[in-house]
mmCIF file of C-alpha atoms in Angstrom:
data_model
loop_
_atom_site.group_PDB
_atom_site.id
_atom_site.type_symbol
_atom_site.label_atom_id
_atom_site.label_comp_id
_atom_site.label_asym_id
_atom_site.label_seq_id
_atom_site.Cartn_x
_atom_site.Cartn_y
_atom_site.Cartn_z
ATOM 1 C CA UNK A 194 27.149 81.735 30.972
ATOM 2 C CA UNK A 195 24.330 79.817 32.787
ATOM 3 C CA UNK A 196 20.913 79.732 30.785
ATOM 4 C CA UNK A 197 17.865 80.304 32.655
ATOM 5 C CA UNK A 198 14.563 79.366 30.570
ATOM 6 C CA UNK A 199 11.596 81.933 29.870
ATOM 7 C CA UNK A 200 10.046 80.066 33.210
ATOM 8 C CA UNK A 201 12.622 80.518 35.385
ATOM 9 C CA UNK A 202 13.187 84.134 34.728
ATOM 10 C CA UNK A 203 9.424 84.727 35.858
ATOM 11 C CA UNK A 204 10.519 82.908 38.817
ATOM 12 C CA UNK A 205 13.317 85.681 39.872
ATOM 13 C CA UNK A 206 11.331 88.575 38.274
ATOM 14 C CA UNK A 207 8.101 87.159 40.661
ATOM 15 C CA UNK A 208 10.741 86.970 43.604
ATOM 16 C CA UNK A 209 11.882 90.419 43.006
ATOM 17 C CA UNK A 210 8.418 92.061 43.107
ATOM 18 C CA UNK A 211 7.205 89.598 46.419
ATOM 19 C CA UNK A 212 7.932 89.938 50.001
ATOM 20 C CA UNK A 213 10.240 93.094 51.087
ATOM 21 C CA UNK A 214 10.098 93.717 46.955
ATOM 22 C CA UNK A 215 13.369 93.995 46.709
ATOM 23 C CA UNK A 216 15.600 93.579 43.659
ATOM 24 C CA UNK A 217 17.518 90.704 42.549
ATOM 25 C CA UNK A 218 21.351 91.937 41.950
ATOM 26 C CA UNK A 219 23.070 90.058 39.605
ATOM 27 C CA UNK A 220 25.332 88.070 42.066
ATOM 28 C CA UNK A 221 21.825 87.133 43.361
ATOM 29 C CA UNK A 222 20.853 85.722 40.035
ATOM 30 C CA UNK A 223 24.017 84.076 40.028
ATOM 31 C CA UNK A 224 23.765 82.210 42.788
ATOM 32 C CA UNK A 225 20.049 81.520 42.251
ATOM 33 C CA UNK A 226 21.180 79.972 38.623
ATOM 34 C CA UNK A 227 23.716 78.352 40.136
ATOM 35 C CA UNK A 228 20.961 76.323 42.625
ATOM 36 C CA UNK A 229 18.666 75.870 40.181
ATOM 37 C CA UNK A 230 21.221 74.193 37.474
ATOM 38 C CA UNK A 231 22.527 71.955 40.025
ATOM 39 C CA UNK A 232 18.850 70.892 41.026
ATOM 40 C CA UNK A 233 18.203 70.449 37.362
ATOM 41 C CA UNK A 234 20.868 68.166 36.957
ATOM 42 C CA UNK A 235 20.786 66.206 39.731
ATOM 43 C CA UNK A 236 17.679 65.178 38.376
ATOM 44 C CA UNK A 237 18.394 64.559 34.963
ATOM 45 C CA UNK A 238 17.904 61.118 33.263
ATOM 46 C CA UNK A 239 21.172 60.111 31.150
ATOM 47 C CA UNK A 240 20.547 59.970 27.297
ATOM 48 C CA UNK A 241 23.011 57.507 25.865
ATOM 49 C CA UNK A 242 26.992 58.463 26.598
ATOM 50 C CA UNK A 243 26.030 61.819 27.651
ATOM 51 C CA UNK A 244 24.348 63.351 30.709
ATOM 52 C CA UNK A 245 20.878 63.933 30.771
ATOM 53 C CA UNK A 246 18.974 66.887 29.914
ATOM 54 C CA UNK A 247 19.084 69.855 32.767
ATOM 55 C CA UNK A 248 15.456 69.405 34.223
ATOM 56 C CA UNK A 249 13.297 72.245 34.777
ATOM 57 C CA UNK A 250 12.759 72.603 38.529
ATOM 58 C CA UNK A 251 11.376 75.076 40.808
ATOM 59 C CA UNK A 252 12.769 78.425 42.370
ATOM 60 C CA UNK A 253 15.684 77.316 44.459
ATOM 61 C CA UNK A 254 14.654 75.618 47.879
ATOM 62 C CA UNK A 255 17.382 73.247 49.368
ATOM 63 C CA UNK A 256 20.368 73.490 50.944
ATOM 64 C CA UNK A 257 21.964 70.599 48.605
ATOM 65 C CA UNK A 258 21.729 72.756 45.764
ATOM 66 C CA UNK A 259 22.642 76.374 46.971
ATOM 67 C CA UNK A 260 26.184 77.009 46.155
ATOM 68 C CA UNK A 261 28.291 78.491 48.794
ATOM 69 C CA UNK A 262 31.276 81.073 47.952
ATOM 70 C CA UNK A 263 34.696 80.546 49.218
ATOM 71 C CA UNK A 264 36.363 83.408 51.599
ATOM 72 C CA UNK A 265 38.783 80.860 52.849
ATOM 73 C CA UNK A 266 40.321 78.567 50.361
ATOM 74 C CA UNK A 267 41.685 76.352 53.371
ATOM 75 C CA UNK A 268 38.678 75.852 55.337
ATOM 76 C CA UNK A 269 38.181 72.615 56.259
ATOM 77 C CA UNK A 270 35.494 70.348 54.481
ATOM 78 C CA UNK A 271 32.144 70.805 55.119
ATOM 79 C CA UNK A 272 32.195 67.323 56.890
ATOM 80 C CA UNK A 273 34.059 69.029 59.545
ATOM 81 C CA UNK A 274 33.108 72.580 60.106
ATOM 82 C CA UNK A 275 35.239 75.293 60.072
ATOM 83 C CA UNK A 276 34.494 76.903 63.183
ATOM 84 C CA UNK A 277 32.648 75.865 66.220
ATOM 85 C CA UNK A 278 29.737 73.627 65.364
ATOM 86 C CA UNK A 279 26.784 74.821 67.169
ATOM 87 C CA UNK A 280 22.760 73.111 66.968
ATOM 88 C CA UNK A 281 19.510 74.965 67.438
ATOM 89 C CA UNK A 282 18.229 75.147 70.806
ATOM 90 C CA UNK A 283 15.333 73.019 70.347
ATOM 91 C CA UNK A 284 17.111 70.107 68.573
ATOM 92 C CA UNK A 285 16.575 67.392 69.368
ATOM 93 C CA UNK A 286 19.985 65.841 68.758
ATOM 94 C CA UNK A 287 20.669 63.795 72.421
ATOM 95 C CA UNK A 288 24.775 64.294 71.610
ATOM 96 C CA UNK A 289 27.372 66.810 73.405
ATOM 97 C CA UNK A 290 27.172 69.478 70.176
ATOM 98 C CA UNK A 291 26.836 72.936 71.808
ATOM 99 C CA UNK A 292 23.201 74.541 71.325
ATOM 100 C CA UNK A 293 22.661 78.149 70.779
ATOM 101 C CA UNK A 294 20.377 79.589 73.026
ATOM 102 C CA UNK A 295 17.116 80.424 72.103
ATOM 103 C CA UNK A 296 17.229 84.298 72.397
ATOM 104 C CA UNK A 297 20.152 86.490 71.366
ATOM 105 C CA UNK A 298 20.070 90.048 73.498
ATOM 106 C CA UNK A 299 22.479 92.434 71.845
ATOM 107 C CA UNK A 300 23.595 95.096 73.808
ATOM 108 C CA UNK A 301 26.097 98.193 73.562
ATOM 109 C CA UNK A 302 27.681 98.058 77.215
ATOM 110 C CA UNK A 303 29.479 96.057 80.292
ATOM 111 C CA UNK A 304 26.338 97.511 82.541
ATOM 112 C CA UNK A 305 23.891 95.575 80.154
ATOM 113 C CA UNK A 306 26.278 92.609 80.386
ATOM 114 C CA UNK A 307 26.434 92.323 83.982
ATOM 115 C CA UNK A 308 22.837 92.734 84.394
ATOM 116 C CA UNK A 309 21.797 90.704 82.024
ATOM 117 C CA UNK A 310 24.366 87.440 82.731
ATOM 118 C CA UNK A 311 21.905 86.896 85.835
ATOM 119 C CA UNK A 312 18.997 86.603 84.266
ATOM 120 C CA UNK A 313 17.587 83.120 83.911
ATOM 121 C CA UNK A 314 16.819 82.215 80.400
ATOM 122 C CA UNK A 315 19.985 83.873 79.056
ATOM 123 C CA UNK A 316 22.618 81.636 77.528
ATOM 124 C CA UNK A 317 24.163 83.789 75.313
ATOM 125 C CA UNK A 318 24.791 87.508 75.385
ATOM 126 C CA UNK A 319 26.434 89.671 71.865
ATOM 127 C CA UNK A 320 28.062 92.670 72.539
ATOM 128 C CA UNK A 321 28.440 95.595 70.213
ATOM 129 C CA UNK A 322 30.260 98.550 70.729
ATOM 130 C CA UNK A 323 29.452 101.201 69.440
ATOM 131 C CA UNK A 324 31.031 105.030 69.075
ATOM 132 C CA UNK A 325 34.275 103.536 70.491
ATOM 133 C CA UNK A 326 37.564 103.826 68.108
ATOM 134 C CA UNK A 327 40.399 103.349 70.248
ATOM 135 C CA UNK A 328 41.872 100.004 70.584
ATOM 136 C CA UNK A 329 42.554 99.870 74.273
ATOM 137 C CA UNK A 330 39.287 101.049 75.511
ATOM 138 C CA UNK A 331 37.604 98.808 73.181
ATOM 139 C CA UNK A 332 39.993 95.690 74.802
ATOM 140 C CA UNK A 333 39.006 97.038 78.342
ATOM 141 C CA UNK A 334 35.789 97.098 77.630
ATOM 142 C CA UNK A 335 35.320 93.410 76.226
ATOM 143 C CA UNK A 336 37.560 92.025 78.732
ATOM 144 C CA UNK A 337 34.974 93.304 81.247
ATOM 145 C CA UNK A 338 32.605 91.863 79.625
ATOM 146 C CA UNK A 339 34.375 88.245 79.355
ATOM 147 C CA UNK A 340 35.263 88.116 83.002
ATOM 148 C CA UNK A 341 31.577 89.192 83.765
ATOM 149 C CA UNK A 342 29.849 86.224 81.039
ATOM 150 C CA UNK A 343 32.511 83.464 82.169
ATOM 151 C CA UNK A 344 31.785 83.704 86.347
ATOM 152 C CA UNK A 345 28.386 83.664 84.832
ATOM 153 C CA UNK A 346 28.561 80.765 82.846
ATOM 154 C CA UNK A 347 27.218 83.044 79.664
ATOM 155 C CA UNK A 348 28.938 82.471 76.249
ATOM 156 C CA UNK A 349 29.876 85.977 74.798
ATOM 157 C CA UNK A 350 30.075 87.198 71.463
ATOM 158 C CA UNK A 351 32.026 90.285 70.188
ATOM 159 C CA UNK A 352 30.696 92.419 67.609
ATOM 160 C CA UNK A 353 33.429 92.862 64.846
ATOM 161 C CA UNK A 354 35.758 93.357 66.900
ATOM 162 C CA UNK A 355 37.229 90.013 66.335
ATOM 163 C CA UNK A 356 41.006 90.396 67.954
ATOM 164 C CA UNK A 357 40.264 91.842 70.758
ATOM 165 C CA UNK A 358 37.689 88.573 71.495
ATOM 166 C CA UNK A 359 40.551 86.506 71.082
ATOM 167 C CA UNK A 360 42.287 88.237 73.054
ATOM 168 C CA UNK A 361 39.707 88.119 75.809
ATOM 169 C CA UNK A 362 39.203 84.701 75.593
ATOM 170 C CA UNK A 363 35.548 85.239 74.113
ATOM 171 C CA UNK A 364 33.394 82.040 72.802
ATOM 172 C CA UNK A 365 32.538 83.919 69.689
ATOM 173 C CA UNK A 366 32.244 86.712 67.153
ATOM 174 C CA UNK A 367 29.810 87.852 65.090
ATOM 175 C CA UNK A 368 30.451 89.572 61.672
ATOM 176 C CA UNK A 369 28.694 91.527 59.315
ATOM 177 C CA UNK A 370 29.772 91.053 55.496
ATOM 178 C CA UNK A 371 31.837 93.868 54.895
ATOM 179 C CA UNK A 372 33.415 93.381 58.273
ATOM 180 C CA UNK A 373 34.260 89.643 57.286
ATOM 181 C CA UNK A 374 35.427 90.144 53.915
ATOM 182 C CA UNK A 375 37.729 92.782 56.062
ATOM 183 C CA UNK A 376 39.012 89.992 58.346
ATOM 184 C CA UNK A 377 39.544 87.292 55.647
ATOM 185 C CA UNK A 378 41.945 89.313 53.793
ATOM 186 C CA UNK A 379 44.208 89.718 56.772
ATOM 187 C CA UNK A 380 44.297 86.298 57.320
ATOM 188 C CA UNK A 381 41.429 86.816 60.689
ATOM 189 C CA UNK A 382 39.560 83.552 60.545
ATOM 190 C CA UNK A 383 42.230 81.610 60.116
ATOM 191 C CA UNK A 384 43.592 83.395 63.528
ATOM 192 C CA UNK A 385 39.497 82.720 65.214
ATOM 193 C CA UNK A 386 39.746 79.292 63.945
ATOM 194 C CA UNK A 387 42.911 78.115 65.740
ATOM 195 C CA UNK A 388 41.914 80.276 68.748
ATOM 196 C CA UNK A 389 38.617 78.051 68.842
ATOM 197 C CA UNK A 390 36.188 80.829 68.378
ATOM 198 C CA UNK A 391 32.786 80.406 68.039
ATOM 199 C CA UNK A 392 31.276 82.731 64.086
ATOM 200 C CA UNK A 393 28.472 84.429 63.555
ATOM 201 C CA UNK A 394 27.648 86.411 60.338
ATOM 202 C CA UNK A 395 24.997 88.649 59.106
ATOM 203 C CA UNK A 396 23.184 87.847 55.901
ATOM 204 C CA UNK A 397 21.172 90.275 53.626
ATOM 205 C CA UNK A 398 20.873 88.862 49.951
ATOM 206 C CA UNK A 399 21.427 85.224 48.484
ATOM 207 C CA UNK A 400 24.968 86.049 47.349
ATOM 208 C CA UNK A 401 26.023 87.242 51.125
ATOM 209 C CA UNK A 402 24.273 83.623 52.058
ATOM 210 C CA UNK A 403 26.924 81.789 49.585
ATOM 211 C CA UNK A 404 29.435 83.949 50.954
ATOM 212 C CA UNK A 405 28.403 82.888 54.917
ATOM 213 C CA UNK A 406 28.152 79.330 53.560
ATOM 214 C CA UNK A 407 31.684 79.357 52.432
ATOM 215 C CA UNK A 408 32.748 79.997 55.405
ATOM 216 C CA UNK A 409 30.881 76.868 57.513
ATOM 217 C CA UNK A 410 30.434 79.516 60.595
ATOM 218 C CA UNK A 411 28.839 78.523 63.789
ATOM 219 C CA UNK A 412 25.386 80.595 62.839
ATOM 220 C CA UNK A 413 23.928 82.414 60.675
ATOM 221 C CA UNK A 414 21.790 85.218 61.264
ATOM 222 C CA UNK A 415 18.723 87.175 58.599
ATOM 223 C CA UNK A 416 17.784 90.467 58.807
ATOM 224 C CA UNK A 417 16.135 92.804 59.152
ATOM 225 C CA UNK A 418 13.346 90.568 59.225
ATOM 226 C CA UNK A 419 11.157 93.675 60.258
ATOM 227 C CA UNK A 420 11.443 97.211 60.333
ATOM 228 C CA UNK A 421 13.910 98.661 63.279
ATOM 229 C CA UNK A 422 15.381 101.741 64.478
ATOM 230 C CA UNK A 423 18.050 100.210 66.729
ATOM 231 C CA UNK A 424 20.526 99.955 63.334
ATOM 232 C CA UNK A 425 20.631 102.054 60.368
ATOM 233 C CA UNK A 426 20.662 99.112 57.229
ATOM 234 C CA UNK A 427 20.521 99.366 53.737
ATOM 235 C CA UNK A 428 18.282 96.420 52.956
ATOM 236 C CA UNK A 429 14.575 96.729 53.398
ATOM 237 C CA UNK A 430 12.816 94.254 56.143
ATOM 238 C CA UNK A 431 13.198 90.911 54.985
ATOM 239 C CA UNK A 432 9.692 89.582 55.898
ATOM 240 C CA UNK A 433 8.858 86.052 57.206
ATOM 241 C CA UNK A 434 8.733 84.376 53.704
ATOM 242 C CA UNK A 435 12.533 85.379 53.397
ATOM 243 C CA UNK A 436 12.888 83.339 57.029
ATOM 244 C CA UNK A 437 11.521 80.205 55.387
ATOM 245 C CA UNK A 438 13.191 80.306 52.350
ATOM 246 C CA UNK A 439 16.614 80.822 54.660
ATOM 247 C CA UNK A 440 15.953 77.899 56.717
ATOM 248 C CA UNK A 441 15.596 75.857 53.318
ATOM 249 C CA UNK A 442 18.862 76.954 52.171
ATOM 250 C CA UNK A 443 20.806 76.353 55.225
ATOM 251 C CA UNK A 444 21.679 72.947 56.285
ATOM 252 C CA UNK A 445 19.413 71.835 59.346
ATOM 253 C CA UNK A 446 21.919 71.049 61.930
ATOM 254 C CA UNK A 447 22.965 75.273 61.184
ATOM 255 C CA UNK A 448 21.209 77.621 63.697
ATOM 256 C CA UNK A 449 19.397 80.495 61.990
ATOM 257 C CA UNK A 450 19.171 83.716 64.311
ATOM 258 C CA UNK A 451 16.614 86.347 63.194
ATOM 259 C CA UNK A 452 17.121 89.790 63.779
ATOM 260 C CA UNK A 453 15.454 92.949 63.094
ATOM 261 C CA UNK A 454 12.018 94.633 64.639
ATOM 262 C CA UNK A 455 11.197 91.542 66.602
ATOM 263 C CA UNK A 456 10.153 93.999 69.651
ATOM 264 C CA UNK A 457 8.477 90.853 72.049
ATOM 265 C CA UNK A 458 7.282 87.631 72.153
ATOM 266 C CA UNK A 459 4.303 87.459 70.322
ATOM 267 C CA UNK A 460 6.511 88.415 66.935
ATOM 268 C CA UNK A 461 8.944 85.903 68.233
ATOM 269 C CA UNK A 462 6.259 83.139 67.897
ATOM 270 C CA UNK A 463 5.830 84.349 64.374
ATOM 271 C CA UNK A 464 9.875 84.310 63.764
ATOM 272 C CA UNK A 465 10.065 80.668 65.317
ATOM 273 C CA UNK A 466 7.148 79.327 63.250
ATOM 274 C CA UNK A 467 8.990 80.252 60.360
ATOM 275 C CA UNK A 468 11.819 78.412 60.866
ATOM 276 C CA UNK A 469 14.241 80.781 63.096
ATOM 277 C CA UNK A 470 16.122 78.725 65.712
ATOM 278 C CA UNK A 471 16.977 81.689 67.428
ATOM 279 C CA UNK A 472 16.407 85.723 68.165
ATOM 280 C CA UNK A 473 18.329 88.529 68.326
ATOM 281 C CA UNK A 474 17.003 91.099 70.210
ATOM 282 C CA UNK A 475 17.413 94.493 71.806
ATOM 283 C CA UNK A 476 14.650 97.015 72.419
ATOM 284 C CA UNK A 477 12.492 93.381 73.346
ATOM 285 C CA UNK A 478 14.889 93.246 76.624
ATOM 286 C CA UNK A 479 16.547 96.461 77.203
ATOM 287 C CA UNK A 480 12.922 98.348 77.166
ATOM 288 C CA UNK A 481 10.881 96.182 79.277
ATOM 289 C CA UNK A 482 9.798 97.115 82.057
ATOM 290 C CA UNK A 483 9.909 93.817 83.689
ATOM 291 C CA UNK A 484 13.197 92.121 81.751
ATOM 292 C CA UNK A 485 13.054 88.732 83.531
ATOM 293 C CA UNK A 486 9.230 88.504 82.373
ATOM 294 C CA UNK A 487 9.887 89.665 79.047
ATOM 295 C CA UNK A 488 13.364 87.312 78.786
ATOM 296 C CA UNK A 489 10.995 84.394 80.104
ATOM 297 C CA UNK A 490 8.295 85.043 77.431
ATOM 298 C CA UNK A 491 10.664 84.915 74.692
ATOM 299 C CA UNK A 492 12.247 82.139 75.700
ATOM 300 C CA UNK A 493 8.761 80.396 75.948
ATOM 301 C CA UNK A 494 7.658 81.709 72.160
ATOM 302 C CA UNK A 495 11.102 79.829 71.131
ATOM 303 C CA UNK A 496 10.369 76.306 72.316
#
């Protein structure tokens, strides 16, 4: 068992009653112990033959510490990502890594995808399906979608539906953590990774973070950072402290995505100043009333 001291358990009880105010489950204090006794011990003096004392440090707040949770026990090292390594937009790394773009529209059909591939600003496009259960329609539908985004020059990613992408040739997939627990156990990423596919995957709590983490995917994405209708979701709206302390506890050179009630540019700004690299978005494109304006000024509120 890990011991946290009378100080650090007013740290997580403070963290449970701040921000969204949610609770801290106990794989969440897990984790959080986890950090926090690897911090403390990295910075520990050696006594004589033995190691040093674990130092009392502060709540969790770097990447270096944050443990990560393995899905896929033959994953490659973290020196060498698992899946497609992919950079913030605004990075200003001058090599050939792949950037994600700086806005993330999600929509639910191939209409949105063909109208949206032409608009300038858009470099990536996710598409989720939704009230669709039969395999074939679903593959028609995303194959649409793929021939539309590659005579485009768009980079597509598939909503769960992770064989069918494959199958369409898609640059990526996005997962949520039920869905990905889903696809490890059949042996899925294993199947993405040789296929070359881009991963995405939805975060809610610290333990889902360790979980994505595990994984080395090509993003990850927080959310809902604000309230939304567009999804029903079991976890209250993150707020932007949550955004910070996510951007802390992923490695730099991995893009975060927000998601979740950011309904135009002005909360972008707010999103990006927190430490988001990127936004996914819906209602902020799909109900304009001038998309290519409304694309443009989120694009700008990301640089």
């Amino acid at each position: 068992a890990l011991a946290i001291g009378h100080q650090q358990r007013a740290m997580i009880s403070e963290e449970a009653g701040t921000g969204a105010a949610r609770a801290i489950q106990l794989i969440d204090a897990c984790c959080l112990a986890k950090a926090y006794v690897t911090a403390g011990i990295g910075k520990g003096v050696q006594l004589g033959k033995g190691c040093g004392p674990v130092v009392q440090t502060q709540f969790p707040s770097s990447h270096r510490h944050f443990p990560s949770i393995a899905l896929l026990p033959r994953a490659k090292s973290s020196e060498t990502p698992a899946f497609v390594p992919m950079l913030g937009a605004t990075s200003l790394s001058e090599g050939e890594e792949l950037k994600l773009g700086k806005i993330l529209p999600i929509v639910d059909s191939v209409e949105w995808v063909e109208w949206l591939s032409s608009v300038e600003g858009i470099t990536d496009l996710q598409l989720r399906i939704k009230n669709e259960k039969d395999p074939k329609t679903i593959s028609s539908i995303i194959n649409k979608a793929q021939a539309t985004c590659k005579s485009a020059g768009i980079r597509l990613w598939i909503n769960d539906h992770w064989e069918a992408a494959i199958s369409a040739g898609c640059f990526g997939v996005h997962l949520g953590q039920e869905d990905l627990a889903a696809c490890a156990d059949v042996g899925g990423l294993e199947k993405m990774q040789k296929s070359g596919l881009a991963l995405g995957i939805s975060t809610h709590s610290y333990a889902e973070l360790s979980a994505a983490l595990g994984v080395n995917p090509s993003y990850i994405s927080l959310g809902p950072v604000f309230g939304t209708s567009s999804k029903s979701v079991a976890f209250d709206p993150q707020g932007l402290a949550t955004v910070f302390k996510w951007r802390d506890l992923i490695k730099p050179d991995v893009p975060l995505v927000a998601i979740g009630g950011i309904g135009d540019a002005k909360t972008a700004k707010k999103v990006k100043k927190a430490g988001a690299d990127c936004v996914a978005v819906i209602g902020a494109v799909t109900n304009a009333n001038d998309i290519n304006a409304a694309v443009e000024e989120l694009v700008e509120a990301m640089s």
